[in-house]
Amino acid sequence: MRSRIYSILIMAALISSCKGDKNEPTVQARQWEEIELVFKSDQQYANAYTNVDLYGIFETENGEIIKRPGFWDGDDTWKIRFAAPDADQKYVYTTYCNDTSNLGLHGQRGKIHSVSYQGSNKLIKNGFLKLSPGKRNLQHANGKPFLLVGDTPWALPWRATYQNVQTYAQDRQSKGFNAALLMTVQPDREAEGPDARETEKGFARAFKDLSEGHINNIRIDYFQYYDSLTQILINHGIIPVHQPVFHGFGWKGKQVLGWNMVPEEYVRYSKYLLARYGARPAFWLVSGDSDGNGPGVEAAGQMIEEWDSYQQPAGIHYNPFDKPCDNRSTCGHLNKNHQDEQWLDFQWCQTGHGGKHIYYKVVEMYENTPVKAVANGESTYEGIRNPENGAAWWQGEEAWMQLMHGSTMGFVYGAGGLWQWKITADEEGWPEWANSNVSWREALDLEGSTYVGYLSKALAGLEITDMKKIWDQAGGKPCLGIPGKLYIAFLENGGKINLSGLNQQLSYHWFNPVSGDWNDSGQVESEVMELEAPNQDPWVLIVKEE
């Protein structure tokens, strides 16, 4: 299932693949929307995935350069995907191949003329994501703020069908989610089951040799399918967060490959993902569920810094063992490995699945220097192990309080049954601590996801770029904002709050984070003002410029 836009772009790209066209045909590209250039190899290779390197240089009339890696798409077909960051711009591209004798890939030239995007997808309309100037959170290329409201359907890439993802994306979009964390391959070497989607114990294979400890024998049909799954997400305003090969528990905890990767293979595959998906909205999760020091991680981060001309966000998702310990080699990372590295944009901690609200991690991470965007990337998954564990409003309180304590990039939700994409509620294969007796479809309806999604509703349209903790201007109560312009406070049990540094150009608004409704509002009357919540329930107070 390809999108209508994608099909049109394929047709346009085929025109540009004609060899020896001295007129260098011009392809039209809409700003920030992916186009695909197709090239045909003159040579055959024993393993095109490992032996051939292709890239394109796209140069404007002003001498600005965008560099895009290419990728093998099966048989004699190679592709380079490109997105124009500006409208009404002319680009000339030239391809380069490590096999310079392959004239089908090396030295191909063409022209691209970009025009304005006229569609309605905000991820395209506002441009790709980048770090905010102060590096506290994210914003689109046009400056519009972006608050991460993420979900963790980790196993979606290799268990879900087109229709499954359509159902998933519609639900998550309607609730306010805008990112999905994905294991791009099933990482367990000893996992067993049919090579099939939507089948108990089944999973699609991305590499034929993964069970042997390598990722060199790629299955192109898998990634063509993944193309379409991720396009469905993007069409619904959900950005894929691509994780190459997981390092932690994995899917079923059966010899996860990420721990023992050949570093060169990890980097090569990370570059393949960048080539294939880097001209679409994306995050790069360079390490998953570990200490950030797995084989190939640092080199993959450096590769992304060098090859991602769009500089989309790249970062690390840690395991919960941040403090020093004696029984693990990957503990004691303090959620700040690679903190000084230029390639690292964000740090995501993990607080485990014990149903406890743990805030010290984001508090510490917020204070680390140099500043990186911070989020809790994995707190207790709703209903994991026990239907009451981390259930319902627990998730809403967790999201708001993590945000208030320093998770200013946003928050990531998870649900038992959904993260491993269980086909049926009684599908077997997981240890008791990681299991939940719900299917992925049933997990979509768990109550807590609604409360997390309300983050998007409450903060929509606010200028949250580089908002920071300002508890000192709220009488010590949880509050984020930009002094004199924006205040966002969370009152767990209602009550009163005293704000300072106000002015009469501001108005206040009460948001109910349980019902998702707006309540009382009014005008700020003085520099210091005491405001009282409508009742003793949880409330969010927003004071903003009109």
Coordinates of C-alpha atoms in Angstrom, one line a residue:
M1 CA 0.0 0.0 0.0
R2 CA 1.8 3.1 -1.2
S3 CA 0.5 6.6 -0.8
R4 CA -0.8 8.5 -3.8
I5 CA 2.0 11.0 -3.4
Y6 CA 4.6 8.3 -3.2
S7 CA 3.4 6.8 -6.5
I8 CA 3.5 10.1 -8.3
L9 CA 7.0 10.7 -7.1
I10 CA 8.1 7.3 -8.3
M11 CA 6.8 8.2 -11.8
A12 CA 8.7 11.5 -11.7
A13 CA 11.9 9.8 -10.5
L14 CA 11.8 7.3 -13.3
I15 CA 12.2 10.2 -15.8
S16 CA 15.4 11.2 -14.1
S17 CA 16.9 7.8 -14.3
C18 CA 17.3 7.8 -18.1
K19 CA 21.0 7.2 -18.9
G20 CA 22.9 9.5 -21.1
D21 CA 20.2 12.2 -21.4
K22 CA 22.4 15.1 -22.3
N23 CA 19.5 17.5 -21.6
E24 CA 19.6 16.5 -17.9
P25 CA 15.8 16.4 -17.4
T26 CA 14.3 18.4 -14.6
V27 CA 12.3 16.8 -11.8
Q28 CA 9.8 18.9 -9.9
A29 CA 9.9 18.5 -6.1
R30 CA 7.5 20.0 -3.5
Q31 CA 9.3 21.5 -0.5
W32 CA 10.1 18.9 2.2
E33 CA 8.4 16.1 0.4
E34 CA 10.4 13.1 -0.6
I35 CA 11.2 12.4 -4.2
E36 CA 13.0 9.3 -5.4
L37 CA 15.6 9.0 -8.1
V38 CA 16.1 5.6 -9.7
F39 CA 19.3 4.3 -11.2
K40 CA 20.1 1.0 -13.0
S41 CA 23.4 -0.7 -12.3
D42 CA 25.6 -1.7 -15.3
Q43 CA 27.3 -4.4 -13.2
Q44 CA 26.3 -7.4 -11.1
Y45 CA 27.6 -7.9 -7.6
A46 CA 27.8 -10.9 -5.3
N47 CA 26.3 -8.8 -2.6
A48 CA 25.2 -5.3 -3.7
Y49 CA 24.2 -4.4 -0.2
T50 CA 27.7 -4.8 1.3
N51 CA 29.9 -4.2 -1.8
V52 CA 28.5 -1.0 -3.4
D53 CA 28.4 2.5 -2.0
L54 CA 26.3 5.2 -3.8
Y55 CA 25.6 8.8 -3.0
G56 CA 24.4 12.0 -4.6
I57 CA 25.5 15.6 -4.2
F58 CA 22.7 18.1 -4.7
E59 CA 24.0 21.7 -5.2
T60 CA 22.0 24.9 -5.4
E61 CA 22.8 27.9 -7.6
N62 CA 24.2 29.5 -4.4
G63 CA 26.6 26.7 -3.9
E64 CA 24.7 25.1 -0.9
I65 CA 25.2 21.3 -0.9
I66 CA 23.0 18.5 0.3
K67 CA 24.6 15.0 0.4
R68 CA 22.3 12.0 0.3
P69 CA 23.4 8.3 0.5
G70 CA 21.8 5.9 -1.9
F71 CA 20.5 2.4 -1.3
W72 CA 20.1 -0.9 -3.2
D73 CA 16.5 -1.8 -3.8
G74 CA 17.0 -5.2 -5.4
D75 CA 18.1 -6.7 -8.7
D76 CA 19.9 -3.9 -10.6
T77 CA 17.9 -1.0 -9.0
W78 CA 19.5 1.7 -6.9
K79 CA 17.7 4.7 -5.4
I80 CA 18.5 8.1 -3.9
R81 CA 15.7 9.8 -2.0
F82 CA 15.8 13.6 -1.6
A83 CA 13.7 16.3 0.0
A84 CA 14.1 20.0 -0.9
P85 CA 14.4 22.2 2.2
D86 CA 13.5 25.3 0.2
A87 CA 10.8 26.2 -2.3
D88 CA 11.6 27.8 -5.7
Q89 CA 15.1 26.5 -5.6
K90 CA 17.1 24.8 -8.4
Y91 CA 19.3 21.9 -7.7
V92 CA 21.8 20.0 -9.9
Y93 CA 22.7 16.6 -8.7
T94 CA 25.6 14.3 -9.5
T95 CA 26.0 10.7 -8.3
Y96 CA 29.1 9.0 -7.1
C97 CA 29.8 5.3 -6.8
N98 CA 32.7 3.5 -5.3
D99 CA 32.8 1.4 -8.5
T100 CA 33.6 4.2 -10.9
S101 CA 33.3 1.8 -13.8
N102 CA 29.6 1.4 -13.2
L103 CA 28.3 4.2 -15.4
G104 CA 24.7 3.4 -14.5
L105 CA 25.5 4.5 -10.9
H106 CA 28.5 6.8 -11.2
G107 CA 28.4 10.2 -12.8
Q108 CA 24.7 10.4 -13.4
R109 CA 23.4 14.0 -13.5
G110 CA 20.1 15.7 -13.3
K111 CA 18.2 18.8 -12.2
I112 CA 15.5 19.4 -9.6
H113 CA 13.2 22.4 -9.3
S114 CA 11.5 22.8 -5.9
V115 CA 8.0 24.3 -5.5
S116 CA 5.9 25.1 -2.5
Y117 CA 4.2 22.3 -0.7
Q118 CA 0.4 22.7 -0.9
G119 CA -0.7 19.7 1.2
S120 CA -2.0 19.5 4.7
N121 CA 0.4 17.2 6.5
K122 CA 2.0 19.4 9.2
L123 CA 5.1 17.2 9.3
I124 CA 5.8 18.2 5.7
K125 CA 4.3 21.7 5.7
N126 CA 6.4 22.8 8.7
G127 CA 9.5 21.0 7.7
F128 CA 11.7 18.4 9.3
L129 CA 12.6 18.5 12.9
K130 CA 15.7 20.0 14.4
L131 CA 17.0 21.0 17.8
S132 CA 15.7 24.3 19.3
P133 CA 18.3 27.0 19.7
G134 CA 18.8 26.3 23.4
K135 CA 18.7 22.5 22.7
R136 CA 16.0 21.9 25.3
N137 CA 13.5 20.5 22.8
L138 CA 12.6 20.4 19.1
Q139 CA 11.1 22.6 16.5
H140 CA 10.2 22.3 12.8
A141 CA 12.4 23.8 10.1
N142 CA 10.0 26.8 10.0
G143 CA 10.4 27.4 13.7
K144 CA 7.1 25.9 15.0
P145 CA 7.6 24.1 18.3
F146 CA 7.3 20.3 18.5
L147 CA 6.5 18.5 21.8
L148 CA 7.2 14.8 21.6
V149 CA 4.2 12.6 22.5
G150 CA 5.6 9.2 21.7
D151 CA 4.4 5.6 21.7
T152 CA 6.2 2.3 21.7
P153 CA 4.9 -0.2 19.1
W154 CA 8.4 -1.6 18.9
A155 CA 7.5 -4.8 17.0
L156 CA 5.2 -3.1 14.4
P157 CA 7.8 -3.2 11.6
W158 CA 7.9 -7.0 11.5
R159 CA 4.5 -8.1 12.9
A160 CA 2.0 -5.6 11.6
T161 CA 0.2 -5.5 8.2
Y162 CA -0.9 -2.5 6.2
Q163 CA -4.4 -2.6 7.7
N164 CA -3.0 -3.1 11.2
V165 CA -0.9 0.0 10.9
Q166 CA -3.8 2.0 9.4
T167 CA -5.9 1.1 12.5
Y168 CA -3.0 1.9 14.8
A169 CA -2.2 5.2 13.2
Q170 CA -5.8 6.4 13.1
D171 CA -6.2 5.7 16.9
R172 CA -2.9 7.3 17.9
Q173 CA -3.4 10.4 15.7
S174 CA -6.9 10.9 17.2
K175 CA -5.4 10.8 20.7
G176 CA -2.6 13.2 20.0
F177 CA 0.5 11.0 19.5
N178 CA 3.1 12.2 17.1
A179 CA 6.0 9.7 17.2
A180 CA 6.4 5.9 17.2
L181 CA 9.5 4.0 18.5
L182 CA 10.3 1.1 16.2
M183 CA 12.7 -1.8 16.3
T184 CA 13.4 -1.8 12.6
V185 CA 14.4 -5.5 12.7
Q186 CA 13.4 -8.4 15.0
P187 CA 16.7 -8.5 17.1
D188 CA 16.6 -11.9 18.8
R189 CA 18.9 -14.4 17.2
E190 CA 17.1 -17.4 18.7
A191 CA 13.5 -16.2 18.1
E192 CA 11.5 -18.9 16.3
G193 CA 8.3 -18.8 14.4
P194 CA 6.8 -18.5 10.9
D195 CA 8.1 -15.9 8.5
A196 CA 4.7 -14.2 8.5
R197 CA 2.9 -11.1 9.8
E198 CA -0.3 -11.2 11.9
T199 CA 0.4 -14.8 12.9
E200 CA 1.0 -16.1 16.4
K201 CA 4.8 -16.5 17.0
G202 CA 5.4 -15.1 13.5
F203 CA 7.6 -12.3 12.4
A204 CA 9.0 -11.1 9.0
R205 CA 12.7 -11.4 8.5
A206 CA 14.8 -8.4 7.5
F207 CA 18.1 -10.3 7.1
K208 CA 18.5 -13.9 6.3
D209 CA 21.6 -14.2 8.4
L210 CA 20.5 -12.4 11.6
S211 CA 20.1 -15.7 13.5
E212 CA 23.8 -16.4 12.6
G213 CA 24.9 -13.2 14.2
H214 CA 25.2 -11.0 11.1
I215 CA 23.2 -8.6 9.1
N216 CA 24.8 -8.9 5.6
N217 CA 22.1 -10.8 3.7
I218 CA 19.4 -8.3 3.3
R219 CA 15.8 -9.0 2.2
I220 CA 14.7 -6.1 0.1
D221 CA 11.0 -7.1 0.1
Y222 CA 11.0 -6.5 3.9
F223 CA 12.2 -2.9 3.5
Q224 CA 9.8 -2.2 0.7
Y225 CA 7.0 -3.3 3.0
Y226 CA 8.5 -1.2 5.8
D227 CA 8.5 1.8 3.4
S228 CA 4.8 1.6 3.2
L229 CA 4.2 1.0 6.9
T230 CA 6.2 4.1 7.9
Q231 CA 4.5 6.2 5.2
I232 CA 1.1 5.3 6.7
L233 CA 2.4 6.7 10.1
I234 CA 3.7 9.8 8.5
N235 CA 0.4 10.3 6.6
H236 CA -1.2 10.4 10.1
G237 CA 1.2 12.9 11.6
I238 CA 3.3 10.3 13.4
I239 CA 7.1 10.4 13.0
P240 CA 8.9 7.0 12.9
V241 CA 11.7 6.7 15.4
H242 CA 14.1 4.2 13.7
Q243 CA 16.2 2.0 16.0
P244 CA 18.7 -0.2 13.9
V245 CA 19.3 -3.3 16.1
F246 CA 18.2 -3.4 19.7
H247 CA 20.7 -3.8 22.5
G248 CA 18.5 -4.6 25.5
F249 CA 15.8 -7.2 26.2
G250 CA 14.8 -7.2 22.5
W251 CA 11.5 -9.0 21.6
K252 CA 11.6 -12.1 23.7
G253 CA 15.0 -11.8 25.3
K254 CA 16.6 -14.6 23.2
Q255 CA 20.2 -13.6 22.4
V256 CA 19.6 -10.1 21.3
L257 CA 22.1 -9.3 18.5
G258 CA 22.8 -5.7 19.4
W259 CA 25.0 -6.8 22.3
N260 CA 27.4 -8.6 20.0
M261 CA 27.2 -6.8 16.7
V262 CA 30.0 -6.5 14.2
P263 CA 30.5 -2.8 14.5
E264 CA 30.9 -2.3 10.7
E265 CA 27.7 -4.1 10.1
Y266 CA 25.8 -1.9 12.5
V267 CA 27.1 1.3 10.9
R268 CA 26.4 0.0 7.4
Y269 CA 22.8 -0.8 8.3
S270 CA 22.4 2.5 10.1
K271 CA 23.5 4.2 6.9
Y272 CA 21.0 2.1 4.9
L273 CA 18.2 3.3 7.1
L274 CA 19.4 6.9 6.7
A275 CA 19.5 6.5 2.9
R276 CA 16.1 4.8 2.7
Y277 CA 14.2 6.9 5.3
G278 CA 16.2 10.1 5.8
A279 CA 14.3 12.2 3.2
R280 CA 11.2 11.8 5.3
P281 CA 10.4 12.9 8.8
A282 CA 12.5 10.7 11.1
F283 CA 14.2 10.3 14.4
W284 CA 17.4 8.2 14.7
L285 CA 17.5 6.1 17.9
V286 CA 21.2 5.2 17.7
S287 CA 21.1 2.9 20.7
G288 CA 18.2 1.1 22.4
D289 CA 17.8 -0.1 26.0
S290 CA 21.5 -0.1 26.9
D291 CA 24.3 2.1 28.1
G292 CA 24.8 3.7 24.7
N293 CA 28.2 2.0 24.3
G294 CA 27.2 -1.0 22.2
P295 CA 29.3 -2.2 19.2
G296 CA 29.1 0.4 16.5
V297 CA 27.0 2.9 18.3
E298 CA 29.4 5.8 18.5
A299 CA 30.5 5.2 14.9
A300 CA 26.9 5.1 13.8
G301 CA 26.2 8.4 15.5
Q302 CA 29.2 10.0 13.8
M303 CA 28.1 8.6 10.5
I304 CA 24.7 10.2 10.9
E305 CA 26.3 13.5 11.8
E306 CA 28.3 13.3 8.6
W307 CA 25.6 12.0 6.2
D308 CA 22.3 13.5 7.4
S309 CA 22.3 16.9 5.7
Y310 CA 18.9 17.5 7.3
Q311 CA 20.2 16.9 10.8
Q312 CA 17.1 15.2 12.0
P313 CA 17.2 14.3 15.8
A314 CA 19.6 11.5 16.8
G315 CA 20.0 10.2 20.3
I316 CA 20.1 7.3 22.9
H317 CA 17.5 5.3 24.8
Y318 CA 19.0 4.0 28.0
N319 CA 18.3 0.9 30.1
P320 CA 17.1 1.6 33.7
F321 CA 20.4 0.8 35.3
D322 CA 21.9 4.3 35.5
K323 CA 23.6 3.9 38.8
P324 CA 26.8 1.9 39.3
C325 CA 26.3 -1.8 40.1
D326 CA 28.3 -5.0 40.4
N327 CA 26.3 -7.5 38.4
R328 CA 25.9 -5.7 35.0
S329 CA 28.5 -4.4 32.5
T330 CA 26.0 -1.9 31.2
C331 CA 25.1 0.0 34.4
G332 CA 26.4 3.2 35.8
H333 CA 25.9 5.2 32.6
L334 CA 24.1 8.0 34.5
N335 CA 22.0 8.6 31.3
K336 CA 24.8 10.8 29.9
N337 CA 27.2 8.8 27.8
H338 CA 28.4 10.7 24.7
Q339 CA 27.0 13.9 26.3
D340 CA 29.9 15.9 24.7
E341 CA 29.4 14.5 21.2
Q342 CA 28.1 16.8 18.5
W343 CA 26.1 14.0 16.9
L344 CA 24.0 13.5 20.0
D345 CA 20.9 15.6 20.2
F346 CA 18.8 13.9 22.9
Q347 CA 19.1 11.6 25.9
W348 CA 16.1 9.3 26.9
C349 CA 16.2 7.6 30.3
Q350 CA 14.1 4.6 31.3
T351 CA 12.5 4.2 34.7
G352 CA 11.5 0.6 34.5
H353 CA 8.2 -1.2 34.8
G354 CA 7.6 -1.4 38.6
G355 CA 4.7 1.1 38.6
K356 CA 6.7 3.7 40.5
H357 CA 6.8 7.4 39.7
I358 CA 10.6 8.1 39.4
Y359 CA 11.6 11.6 38.6
Y360 CA 15.3 12.0 39.8
K361 CA 16.6 10.8 36.4
V362 CA 15.2 13.6 34.3
V363 CA 16.0 16.1 37.1
E364 CA 19.7 15.1 36.8
M365 CA 19.7 14.9 33.0
Y366 CA 18.2 18.4 32.8
E367 CA 21.2 19.7 34.6
N368 CA 23.8 17.9 32.5
T369 CA 26.1 20.0 30.2
P370 CA 26.4 20.5 27.4
V371 CA 22.6 20.7 27.2
K372 CA 20.8 17.9 25.4
A373 CA 17.1 17.5 24.9
V374 CA 15.7 15.2 27.6
A375 CA 12.8 12.8 27.9
N376 CA 11.7 9.8 29.8
G377 CA 11.7 7.3 26.9
E378 CA 10.3 4.4 28.9
S379 CA 8.4 4.4 32.1
T380 CA 6.0 1.6 33.3
Y381 CA 4.1 0.2 30.3
E382 CA 0.4 0.3 31.1
G383 CA -0.8 -3.1 32.2
I384 CA 2.5 -4.9 31.8
R385 CA 2.6 -8.1 34.0
N386 CA -0.6 -6.9 35.8
P387 CA -3.6 -5.1 34.4
E388 CA -3.4 -2.6 37.3
N389 CA 0.3 -1.8 36.9
G390 CA 0.8 1.7 35.6
A391 CA -2.9 1.8 34.6
A392 CA -5.3 4.6 33.7
W393 CA -4.6 8.0 35.3
W394 CA -1.2 6.8 36.5
Q395 CA 0.0 7.4 33.0
G396 CA -1.4 10.9 32.9
E397 CA 0.2 11.9 36.2
E398 CA 3.5 10.3 35.0
A399 CA 3.5 12.2 31.7
W400 CA 2.8 15.6 33.3
M401 CA 5.2 15.1 36.2
Q402 CA 8.1 13.9 34.1
L403 CA 7.6 16.9 31.9
M404 CA 7.6 19.2 35.0
H405 CA 10.8 17.6 36.4
G406 CA 12.9 18.2 33.3
S407 CA 11.6 16.0 30.4
T408 CA 11.1 19.1 28.3
M409 CA 11.5 17.3 25.0
G410 CA 8.2 15.4 25.8
F411 CA 7.1 12.0 27.0
V412 CA 7.0 8.4 25.6
Y413 CA 4.1 6.1 26.6
G414 CA 4.0 2.3 26.4
A415 CA 1.5 -0.4 26.8
G416 CA 1.8 -4.1 27.5
G417 CA 0.6 -6.2 24.6
L418 CA 1.3 -3.3 22.2
W419 CA 5.1 -3.0 22.5
Q420 CA 5.6 -6.7 21.4
W421 CA 2.5 -6.5 19.1
K422 CA 0.8 -9.5 20.5
I423 CA -1.5 -11.1 17.9
T424 CA -3.9 -12.6 20.5
A425 CA -4.2 -12.0 24.2
D426 CA -3.0 -15.5 25.0
E427 CA -0.1 -15.6 22.5
E428 CA 2.9 -17.2 24.3
G429 CA 6.6 -16.6 24.3
W430 CA 7.4 -13.9 26.9
P431 CA 8.5 -14.2 30.6
E432 CA 5.9 -13.3 33.1
W433 CA 7.4 -9.9 33.9
A434 CA 7.2 -8.8 30.3
N435 CA 3.8 -10.3 29.4
S436 CA 0.3 -8.8 29.3
N437 CA -2.9 -10.7 28.6
V438 CA -4.1 -8.3 25.9
S439 CA -3.5 -8.2 22.1
W440 CA -2.1 -5.2 20.4
R441 CA -5.6 -4.2 19.3
E442 CA -7.0 -4.4 22.8
A443 CA -4.0 -2.5 24.1
L444 CA -4.8 0.4 21.9
D445 CA -7.9 1.0 24.1
L446 CA -6.1 1.1 27.4
E447 CA -7.2 4.2 29.2
G448 CA -3.9 5.7 30.0
S449 CA -3.1 6.5 26.4
T450 CA -5.9 9.0 26.3
Y451 CA -4.4 11.0 29.2
V452 CA -1.0 11.0 27.7
G453 CA -2.4 12.2 24.4
Y454 CA -4.0 15.2 26.2
L455 CA -0.5 16.7 26.4
S456 CA -0.8 17.5 22.8
K457 CA -4.3 19.1 23.3
A458 CA -3.3 21.2 26.3
L459 CA 0.0 22.6 24.8
A460 CA -1.1 22.9 21.1
G461 CA -0.1 26.3 19.6
L462 CA 2.0 27.4 22.6
E463 CA 5.4 28.8 22.0
I464 CA 7.2 26.1 24.1
T465 CA 10.5 26.4 22.3
D466 CA 13.3 26.1 25.0
M467 CA 10.8 26.2 27.8
K468 CA 12.6 25.6 31.1
K469 CA 11.9 24.7 34.7
I470 CA 10.6 27.8 36.6
W471 CA 9.5 26.3 39.9
D472 CA 11.0 29.3 41.6
Q473 CA 8.4 31.6 40.0
A474 CA 5.5 29.3 41.1
G475 CA 6.2 29.1 44.8
G476 CA 8.2 25.9 44.4
K477 CA 5.4 24.1 42.6
P478 CA 5.9 22.2 39.3
C479 CA 6.0 24.7 36.6
L480 CA 7.6 25.1 33.1
G481 CA 7.7 28.1 30.9
I482 CA 9.4 31.2 29.7
P483 CA 9.3 34.0 32.3
G484 CA 7.0 36.8 31.4
K485 CA 5.6 34.9 28.4
L486 CA 4.5 31.4 29.3
Y487 CA 3.8 29.4 32.4
I488 CA 2.6 25.8 32.4
A489 CA 1.9 24.4 35.9
F490 CA 0.7 21.0 37.1
L491 CA -1.4 20.8 40.3
E492 CA -1.8 17.2 41.2
N493 CA -4.5 17.9 43.7
G494 CA -5.8 21.2 42.6
G495 CA -5.4 24.0 45.2
K496 CA -3.7 27.4 44.9
I497 CA -0.5 28.5 43.2
N498 CA 1.4 31.8 43.3
L499 CA 3.0 33.0 40.1
S500 CA 5.5 35.8 39.8
G501 CA 7.0 37.7 36.9
L502 CA 3.6 38.2 35.2
N503 CA 2.3 41.1 33.2
Q504 CA -1.1 42.3 32.1
Q505 CA -0.6 41.1 28.6
L506 CA -1.1 37.5 29.8
S507 CA -4.2 35.4 30.3
Y508 CA -4.7 32.3 32.3
H509 CA -6.6 29.1 31.4
W510 CA -7.4 25.9 33.4
F511 CA -7.1 22.6 31.6
N512 CA -8.5 19.4 33.0
P513 CA -5.9 16.6 32.2
V514 CA -8.4 13.9 33.1
S515 CA -11.4 14.9 31.0
G516 CA -9.4 16.8 28.3
D517 CA -11.7 19.9 28.7
W518 CA -10.9 23.5 29.2
N519 CA -12.5 25.3 32.2
D520 CA -12.2 28.7 33.7
S521 CA -10.0 31.4 32.1
G522 CA -9.2 35.1 32.9
Q523 CA -6.9 38.0 32.6
V524 CA -3.7 38.5 34.6
E525 CA -4.1 41.5 36.7
S526 CA -0.7 42.0 38.4
E527 CA 2.9 41.0 38.4
V528 CA 2.3 38.5 41.3
M529 CA -1.0 36.6 41.3
E530 CA -2.5 33.8 43.3
L531 CA -4.7 31.5 41.2
E532 CA -6.9 28.6 42.5
A533 CA -7.9 25.5 40.6
P534 CA -11.6 24.8 40.1
N535 CA -11.5 21.9 42.5
Q536 CA -9.2 19.3 44.2
D537 CA -8.8 17.2 41.1
P538 CA -5.6 17.3 38.9
W539 CA -5.4 20.5 36.9
V540 CA -3.0 22.2 34.4
L541 CA -2.7 25.9 34.5
I542 CA -1.5 27.7 31.4
V543 CA -0.7 31.4 31.4
K544 CA 0.2 32.7 28.0
E545 CA 0.4 35.8 25.8
E546 CA -2.8 36.4 23.8

